[in-house]
XYZ file of C-alpha atoms in Angstrom:
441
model
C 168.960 139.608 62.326
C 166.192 137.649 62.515
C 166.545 133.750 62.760
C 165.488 131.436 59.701
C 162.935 128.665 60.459
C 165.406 126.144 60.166
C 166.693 127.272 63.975
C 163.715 125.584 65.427
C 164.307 123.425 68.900
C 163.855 119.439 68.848
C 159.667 119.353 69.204
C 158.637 121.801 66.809
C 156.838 121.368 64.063
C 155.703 117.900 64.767
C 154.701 116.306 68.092
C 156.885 113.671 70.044
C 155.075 110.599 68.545
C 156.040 111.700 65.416
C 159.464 111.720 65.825
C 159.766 108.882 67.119
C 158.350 106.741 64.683
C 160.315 108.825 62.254
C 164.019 109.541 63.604
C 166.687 106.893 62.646
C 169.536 108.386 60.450
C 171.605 109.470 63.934
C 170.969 106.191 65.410
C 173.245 104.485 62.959
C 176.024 106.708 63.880
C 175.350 105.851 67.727
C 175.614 102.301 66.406
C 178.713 102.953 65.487
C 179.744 104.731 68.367
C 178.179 101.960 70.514
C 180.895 99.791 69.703
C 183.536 97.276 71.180
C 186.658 99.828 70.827
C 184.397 102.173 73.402
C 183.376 99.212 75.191
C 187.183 97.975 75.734
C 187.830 101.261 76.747
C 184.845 102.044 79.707
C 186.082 98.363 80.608
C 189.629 99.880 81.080
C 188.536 103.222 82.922
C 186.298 101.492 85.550
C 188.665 98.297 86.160
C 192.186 100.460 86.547
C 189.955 103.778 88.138
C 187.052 103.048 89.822
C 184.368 105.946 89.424
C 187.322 108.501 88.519
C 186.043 108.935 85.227
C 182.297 108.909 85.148
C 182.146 112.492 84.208
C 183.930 111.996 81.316
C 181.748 109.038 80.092
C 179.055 111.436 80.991
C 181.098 114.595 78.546
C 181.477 111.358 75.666
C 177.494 111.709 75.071
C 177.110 115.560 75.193
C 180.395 115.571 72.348
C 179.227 113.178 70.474
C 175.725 114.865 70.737
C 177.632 117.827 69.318
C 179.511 116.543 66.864
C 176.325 115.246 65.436
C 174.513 118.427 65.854
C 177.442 119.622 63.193
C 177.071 117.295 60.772
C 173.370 117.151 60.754
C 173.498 121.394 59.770
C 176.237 120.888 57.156
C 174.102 118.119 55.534
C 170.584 119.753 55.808
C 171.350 123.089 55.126
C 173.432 121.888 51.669
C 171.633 119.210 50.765
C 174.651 117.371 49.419
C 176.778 114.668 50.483
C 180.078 116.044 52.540
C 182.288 114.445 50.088
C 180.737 116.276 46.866
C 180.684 119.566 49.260
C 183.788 119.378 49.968
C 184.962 118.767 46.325
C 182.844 121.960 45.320
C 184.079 124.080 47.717
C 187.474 123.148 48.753
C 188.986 121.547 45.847
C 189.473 117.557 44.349
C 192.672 117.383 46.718
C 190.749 117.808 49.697
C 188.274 115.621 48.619
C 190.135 112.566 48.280
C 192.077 113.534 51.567
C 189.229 112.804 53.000
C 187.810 110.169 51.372
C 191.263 108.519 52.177
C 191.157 109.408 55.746
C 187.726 108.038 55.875
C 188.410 104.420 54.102
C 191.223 103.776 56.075
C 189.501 104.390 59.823
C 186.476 102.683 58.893
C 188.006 100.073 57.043
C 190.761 98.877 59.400
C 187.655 99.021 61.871
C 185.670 96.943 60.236
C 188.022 93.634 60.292
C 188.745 94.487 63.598
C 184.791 94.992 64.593
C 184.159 91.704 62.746
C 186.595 89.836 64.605
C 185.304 90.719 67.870
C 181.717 89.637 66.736
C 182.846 86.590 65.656
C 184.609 85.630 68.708
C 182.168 87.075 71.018
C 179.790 84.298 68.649
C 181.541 81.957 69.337
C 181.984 82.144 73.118
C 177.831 82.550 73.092
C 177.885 78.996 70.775
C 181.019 77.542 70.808
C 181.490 77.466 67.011
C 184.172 78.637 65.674
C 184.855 81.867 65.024
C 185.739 82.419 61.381
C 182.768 80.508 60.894
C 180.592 83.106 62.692
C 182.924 85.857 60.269
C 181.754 84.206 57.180
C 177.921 84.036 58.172
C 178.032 87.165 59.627
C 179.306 88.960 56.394
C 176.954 86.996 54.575
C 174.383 88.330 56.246
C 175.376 91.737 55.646
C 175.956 91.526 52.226
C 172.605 89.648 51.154
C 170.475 92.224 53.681
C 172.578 95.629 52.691
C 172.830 94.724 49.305
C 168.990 93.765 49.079
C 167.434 96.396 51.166
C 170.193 99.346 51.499
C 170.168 102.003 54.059
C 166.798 101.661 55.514
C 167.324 97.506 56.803
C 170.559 98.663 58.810
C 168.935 101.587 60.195
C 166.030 99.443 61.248
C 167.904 96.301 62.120
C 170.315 98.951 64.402
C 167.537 100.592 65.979
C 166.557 97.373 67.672
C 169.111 96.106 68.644
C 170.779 99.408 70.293
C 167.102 99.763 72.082
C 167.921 95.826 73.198
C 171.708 96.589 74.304
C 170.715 99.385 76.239
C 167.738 98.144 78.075
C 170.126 94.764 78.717
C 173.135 96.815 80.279
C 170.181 98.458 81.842
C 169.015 95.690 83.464
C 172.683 94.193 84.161
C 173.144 97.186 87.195
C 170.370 95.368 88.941
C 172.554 92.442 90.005
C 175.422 94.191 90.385
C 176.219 96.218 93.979
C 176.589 99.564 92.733
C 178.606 102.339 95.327
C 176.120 105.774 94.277
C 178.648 107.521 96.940
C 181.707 106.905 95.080
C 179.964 107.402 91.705
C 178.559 110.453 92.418
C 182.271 111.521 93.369
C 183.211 110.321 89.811
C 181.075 113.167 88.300
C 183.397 116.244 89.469
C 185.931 116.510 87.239
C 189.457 114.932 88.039
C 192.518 112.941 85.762
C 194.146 110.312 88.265
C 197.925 109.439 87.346
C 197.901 107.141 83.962
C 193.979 107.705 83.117
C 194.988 110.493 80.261
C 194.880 107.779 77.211
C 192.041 105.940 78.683
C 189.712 109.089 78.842
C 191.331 109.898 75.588
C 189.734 106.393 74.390
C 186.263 107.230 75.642
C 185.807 110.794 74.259
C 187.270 109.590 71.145
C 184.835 106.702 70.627
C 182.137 109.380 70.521
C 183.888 111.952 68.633
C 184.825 109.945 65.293
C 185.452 110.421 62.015
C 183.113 107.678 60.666
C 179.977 109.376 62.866
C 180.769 112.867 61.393
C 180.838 111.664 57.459
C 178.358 109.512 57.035
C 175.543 111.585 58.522
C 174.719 113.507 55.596
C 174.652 110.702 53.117
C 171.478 108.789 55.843
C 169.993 112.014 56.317
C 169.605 112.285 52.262
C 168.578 108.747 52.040
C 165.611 109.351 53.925
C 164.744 112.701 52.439
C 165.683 115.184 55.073
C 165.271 118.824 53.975
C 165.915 121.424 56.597
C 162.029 120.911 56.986
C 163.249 117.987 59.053
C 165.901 119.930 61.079
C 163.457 119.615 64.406
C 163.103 115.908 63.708
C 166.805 115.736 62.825
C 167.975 117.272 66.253
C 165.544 115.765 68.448
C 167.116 112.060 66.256
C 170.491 112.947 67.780
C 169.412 113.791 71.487
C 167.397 110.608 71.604
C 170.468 108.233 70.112
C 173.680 109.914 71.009
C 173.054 111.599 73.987
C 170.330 109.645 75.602
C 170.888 106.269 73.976
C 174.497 106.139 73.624
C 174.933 107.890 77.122
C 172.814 105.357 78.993
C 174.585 102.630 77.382
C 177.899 103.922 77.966
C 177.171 105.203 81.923
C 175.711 101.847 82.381
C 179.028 99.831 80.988
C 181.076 101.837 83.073
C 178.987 101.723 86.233
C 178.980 97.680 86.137
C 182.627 97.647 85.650
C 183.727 100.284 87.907
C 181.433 98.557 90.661
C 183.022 94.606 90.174
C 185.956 94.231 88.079
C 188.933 95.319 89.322
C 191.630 93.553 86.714
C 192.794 96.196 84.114
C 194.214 93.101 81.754
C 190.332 92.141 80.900
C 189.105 92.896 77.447
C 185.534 92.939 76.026
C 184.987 89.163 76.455
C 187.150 88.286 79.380
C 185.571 90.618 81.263
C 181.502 89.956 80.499
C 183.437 86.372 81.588
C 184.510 87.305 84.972
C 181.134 88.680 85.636
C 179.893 85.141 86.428
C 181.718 83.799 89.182
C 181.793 87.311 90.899
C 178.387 87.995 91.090
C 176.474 85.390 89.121
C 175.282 83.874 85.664
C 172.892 86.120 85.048
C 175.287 89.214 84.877
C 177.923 87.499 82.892
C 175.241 86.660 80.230
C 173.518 90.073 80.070
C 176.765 91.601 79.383
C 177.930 89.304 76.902
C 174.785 89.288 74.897
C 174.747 93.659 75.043
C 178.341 92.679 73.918
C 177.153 90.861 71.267
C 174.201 93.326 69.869
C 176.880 96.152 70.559
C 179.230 94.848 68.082
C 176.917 93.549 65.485
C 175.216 96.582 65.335
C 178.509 98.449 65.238
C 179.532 96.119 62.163
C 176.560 97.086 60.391
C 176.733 100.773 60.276
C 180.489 100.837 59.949
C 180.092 98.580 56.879
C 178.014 101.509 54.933
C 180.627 104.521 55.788
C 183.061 103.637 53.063
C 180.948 102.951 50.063
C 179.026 106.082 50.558
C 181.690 108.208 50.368
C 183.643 106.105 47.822
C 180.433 106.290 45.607
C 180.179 110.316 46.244
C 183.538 110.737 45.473
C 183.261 108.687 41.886
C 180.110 110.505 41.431
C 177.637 107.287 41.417
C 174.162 107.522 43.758
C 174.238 106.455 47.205
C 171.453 104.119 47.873
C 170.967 100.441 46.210
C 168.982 102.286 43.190
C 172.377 102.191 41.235
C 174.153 99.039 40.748
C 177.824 99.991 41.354
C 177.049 100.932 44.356
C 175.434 97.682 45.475
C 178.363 95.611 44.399
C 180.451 98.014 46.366
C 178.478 97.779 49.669
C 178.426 94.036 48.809
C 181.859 94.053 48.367
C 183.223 95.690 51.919
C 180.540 93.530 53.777
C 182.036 90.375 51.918
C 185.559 91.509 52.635
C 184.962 92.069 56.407
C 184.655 88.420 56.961
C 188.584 88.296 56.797
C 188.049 90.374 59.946
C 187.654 86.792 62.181
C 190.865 85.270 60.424
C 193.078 87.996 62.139
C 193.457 86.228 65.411
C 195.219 87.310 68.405
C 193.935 89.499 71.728
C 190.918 91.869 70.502
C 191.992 94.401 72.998
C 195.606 96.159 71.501
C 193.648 95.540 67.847
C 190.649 98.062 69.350
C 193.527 100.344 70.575
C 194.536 100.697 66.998
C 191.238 101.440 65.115
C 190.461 103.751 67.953
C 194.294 105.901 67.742
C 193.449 105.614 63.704
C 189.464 107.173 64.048
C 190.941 109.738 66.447
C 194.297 111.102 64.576
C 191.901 111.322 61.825
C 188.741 113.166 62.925
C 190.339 116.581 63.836
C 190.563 116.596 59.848
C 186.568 116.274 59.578
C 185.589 118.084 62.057
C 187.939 121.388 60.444
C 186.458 121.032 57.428
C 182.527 120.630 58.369
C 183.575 123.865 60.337
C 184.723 125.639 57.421
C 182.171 124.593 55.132
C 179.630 126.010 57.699
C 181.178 128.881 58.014
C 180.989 129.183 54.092
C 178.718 129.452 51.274
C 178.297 126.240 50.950
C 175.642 126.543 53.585
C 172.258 128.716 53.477
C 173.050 129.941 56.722
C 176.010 130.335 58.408
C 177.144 128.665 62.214
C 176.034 130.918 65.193
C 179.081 132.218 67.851
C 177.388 129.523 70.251
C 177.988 126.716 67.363
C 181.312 127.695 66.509
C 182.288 127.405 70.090
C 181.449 124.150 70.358
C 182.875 122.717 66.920
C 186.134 124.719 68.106
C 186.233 123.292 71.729
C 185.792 119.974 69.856
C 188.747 120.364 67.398
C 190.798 121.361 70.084
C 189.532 117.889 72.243
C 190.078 115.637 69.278
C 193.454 117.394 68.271
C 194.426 116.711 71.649
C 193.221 113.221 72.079
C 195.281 112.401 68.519
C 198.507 113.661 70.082
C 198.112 111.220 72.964
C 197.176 108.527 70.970
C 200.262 109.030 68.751
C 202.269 109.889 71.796
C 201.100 106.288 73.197
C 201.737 104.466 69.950
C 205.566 105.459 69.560
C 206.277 105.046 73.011
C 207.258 101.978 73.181
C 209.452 102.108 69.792
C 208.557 102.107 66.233
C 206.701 99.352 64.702
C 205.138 98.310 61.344
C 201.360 99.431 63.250
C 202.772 102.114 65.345
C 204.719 103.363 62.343
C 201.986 103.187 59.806
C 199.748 105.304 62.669
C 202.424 108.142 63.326
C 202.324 108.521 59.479
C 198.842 108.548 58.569
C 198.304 111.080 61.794
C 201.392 113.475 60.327
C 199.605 113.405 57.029
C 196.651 113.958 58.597
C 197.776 116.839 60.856
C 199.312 118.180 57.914
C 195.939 118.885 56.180
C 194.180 119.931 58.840
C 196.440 122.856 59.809
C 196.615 123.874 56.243
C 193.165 123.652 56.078
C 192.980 126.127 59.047
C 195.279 128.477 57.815
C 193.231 128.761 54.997
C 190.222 129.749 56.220
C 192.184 132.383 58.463
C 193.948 133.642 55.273
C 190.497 133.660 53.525
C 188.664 135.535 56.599
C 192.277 137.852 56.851
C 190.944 138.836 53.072
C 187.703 139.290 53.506
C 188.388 141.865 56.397
């Protein structure tokens, strides 16, 4: 059968230049990805192993490239937001499963993302830090509110373009071992590294990145016209963006730091009397654009799908939707009241994103493996979304495994719930599209 134009590669049907003046939609996901839960965990995997895991910060980019990929053909090739797809096609129940699944990961996230932007704030200024949260979601409310969709995505492309040419720069004053990195790229899991790993991959792979695509892809107008523009958007932020940033992260760590205790902060900290200044500040200010990015995208992922799901529009055009963006980027500012040590607050958003997206990523399978779609996944495509359910399935496990280990608590309990729930739905969901395809044959 012969392929529709919609299977075109990255550069045609418009030139380079083009695109990049144009792409932007797949950059706010790698905002999101870009954030301080993945930082705290490359911190963790260079300090406690060296260059042991540099192929799989190198594997984060090329899944999250792929997970991308997915979303971007469910949204172009329906031209509907995944929440109203999903409604059509699946049924009200699974709609507000995910919807649920969604609010929950993104919105624990965002208190805990605001928190570590407000403290990383304050160490830059030394004022205080819930009076960084209040300006900060100030700022996001007057400037999401005001100008929607297309001020985050410009605002985001900045200042990932500034993080990664900063972390960039930061591996020019540190003493970098290319031997023992280029070691780190064949494949190995030293003794204890399984959840760590399991923290990278899963920063990539995430629920929020998956969901919100289509909604920015139909802000701007994306047909499956765009679907050259679209793909060559996701090479250039998740896998060459997002990988630089994260390679670079991990190389600086892996090369100076050797305490596994240091979080975000502490460790851009440490950088100064081991090697100078000038590193400590470069990392703490990519820190800093990192998480305020990260803050911004995450703070859109809710009300989109909220709004979807009640059946109001999507971009500032319609008021309720404006007081409900408004609304989460006010609320986030209770985010820097939370107190406490960042790092086992990141460990939580990350186990909740990660029990959670094995449910997305099933059902943008199934839905492009349906009619929801003009035309259906290749073998090649399904291969990948199935190798990636089968990576985030796994990752949730040890996440949950991780979380119970040391006895049940009100967070650990609350996560082994909302992940059996979860897991629930997503193996239903699997049996029945094997029950439906068992029919069909």
């Amino acid at each position: 059968m012969t392929e529709t134009p919609t299977d075109v590669t990255a550069v045609e049907g418009g030139t380079v230049r083009n695109y990049l003046s144009e792409m932007g939609p797949s950059w706010v996901a790698g905002s999101i990805a870009a954030g301080p839960a993945t930082m705290a965990s490359l911190i963790a995997a260079g300090a406690r192993f060296d260059y042991a895991l540099l192929w799989v910060v190198v594997l984060s980019a090329v899944a999250g490239a792929l997970a991308q990929y997915l979303a971007m053909r469910l949204g172009l090739l329906s031209q509907q937001g995944i929440v109203n797809i999903v409604e059509e096609y699946l049924g009200r129940w699974w709609s507000w499963v995910l919807v649920i699944d969604v609010v929950i990961a993104a919105g624990v996230a965002q208190l805990v993302i605001m928190n570590t932007v407000a403290s990383v704030s304050s160490t830059i200024t030394g004022i205080d830090a819930r009076i960084w949260g209040v300006t900060w979601a100030l700022i996001l409310a007057i400037g999401l509110a005001g100008r929607g969709y297309r001020f985050i995505e410009f605002v985001v492309k900045l200042l990932i373009t500034a993080v990664v040419l900063t972390f960039v720069a930061s591996l020019y004053v540190v003493p970098l071992d290319l031997g023992n990195a280029a070691r780190g790229l064949v494949p190995s899991l030293p003794s204890g590294s399984a959840v760590v790993a399991a923290g990278i991959l899963g920063g990539a792979v995430h629920i929020t990145l998956i969901t919100m695509h289509s909604y920015t892809m139909r802000v701007r107008g994306w047909t499956d016209r765009e679907y050259g523009l679209a793909t060559f958007d996701i090479v250039a932020s998740m896998l060459i963006a997002f990988g630089i940033y994260s390679v670079a992260i991990f190389l600086v760590t892996a090369s100076v730091i050797t305490d596994p205790n240091l979080t975000t902060v502490s460790a851009a900290q440490a950088l100064g009397p081991l090697i100078g200044s000038s590193a400590k500040w470069l990392f703490l200010f990519g820190l800093g654009g990192a998480a305020v990015s990260t803050l911004g995208g995450n703070t859109i992922v809710p009300p989109f799908l909220v709004a979807d799901k009640l059946g109001w529009g999507t971009t500032v055009e319609d008021s309720r939707y404006r007081v409900l963006l408004a609304a989460v980027a006010l609320l986030s500012a209770l985010g820097a009241f939370i107190g406490g040590e960042v790092i086992g607050q990141l460990v939580l958003v990350l186990a909740l994103g990660t029990v959670g997206t094995p449910f997305a990523i099933a059902v943008v399978l199934y839905l492009l493996n349906s009619e929801a779609v003009s035309e259906s996944n290749s073998v090649l495509a399904n291969s990948g979304g199935m190798a990636l359910l089968f990576v985030s399935g796994s990752l949730a496990a040890n996440f949950v495994r991780e979380q119970i280990s040391g006895g049940i608590n009100l967070l650990s309990g609350f996560v082994l719930v909302f992940a059996i729930v979860i897991g629930i739905a997503t193996i239903l969901l699997i049996g029945k599209y094997m029950h439906e395809e068992a029919a069909v044959t």
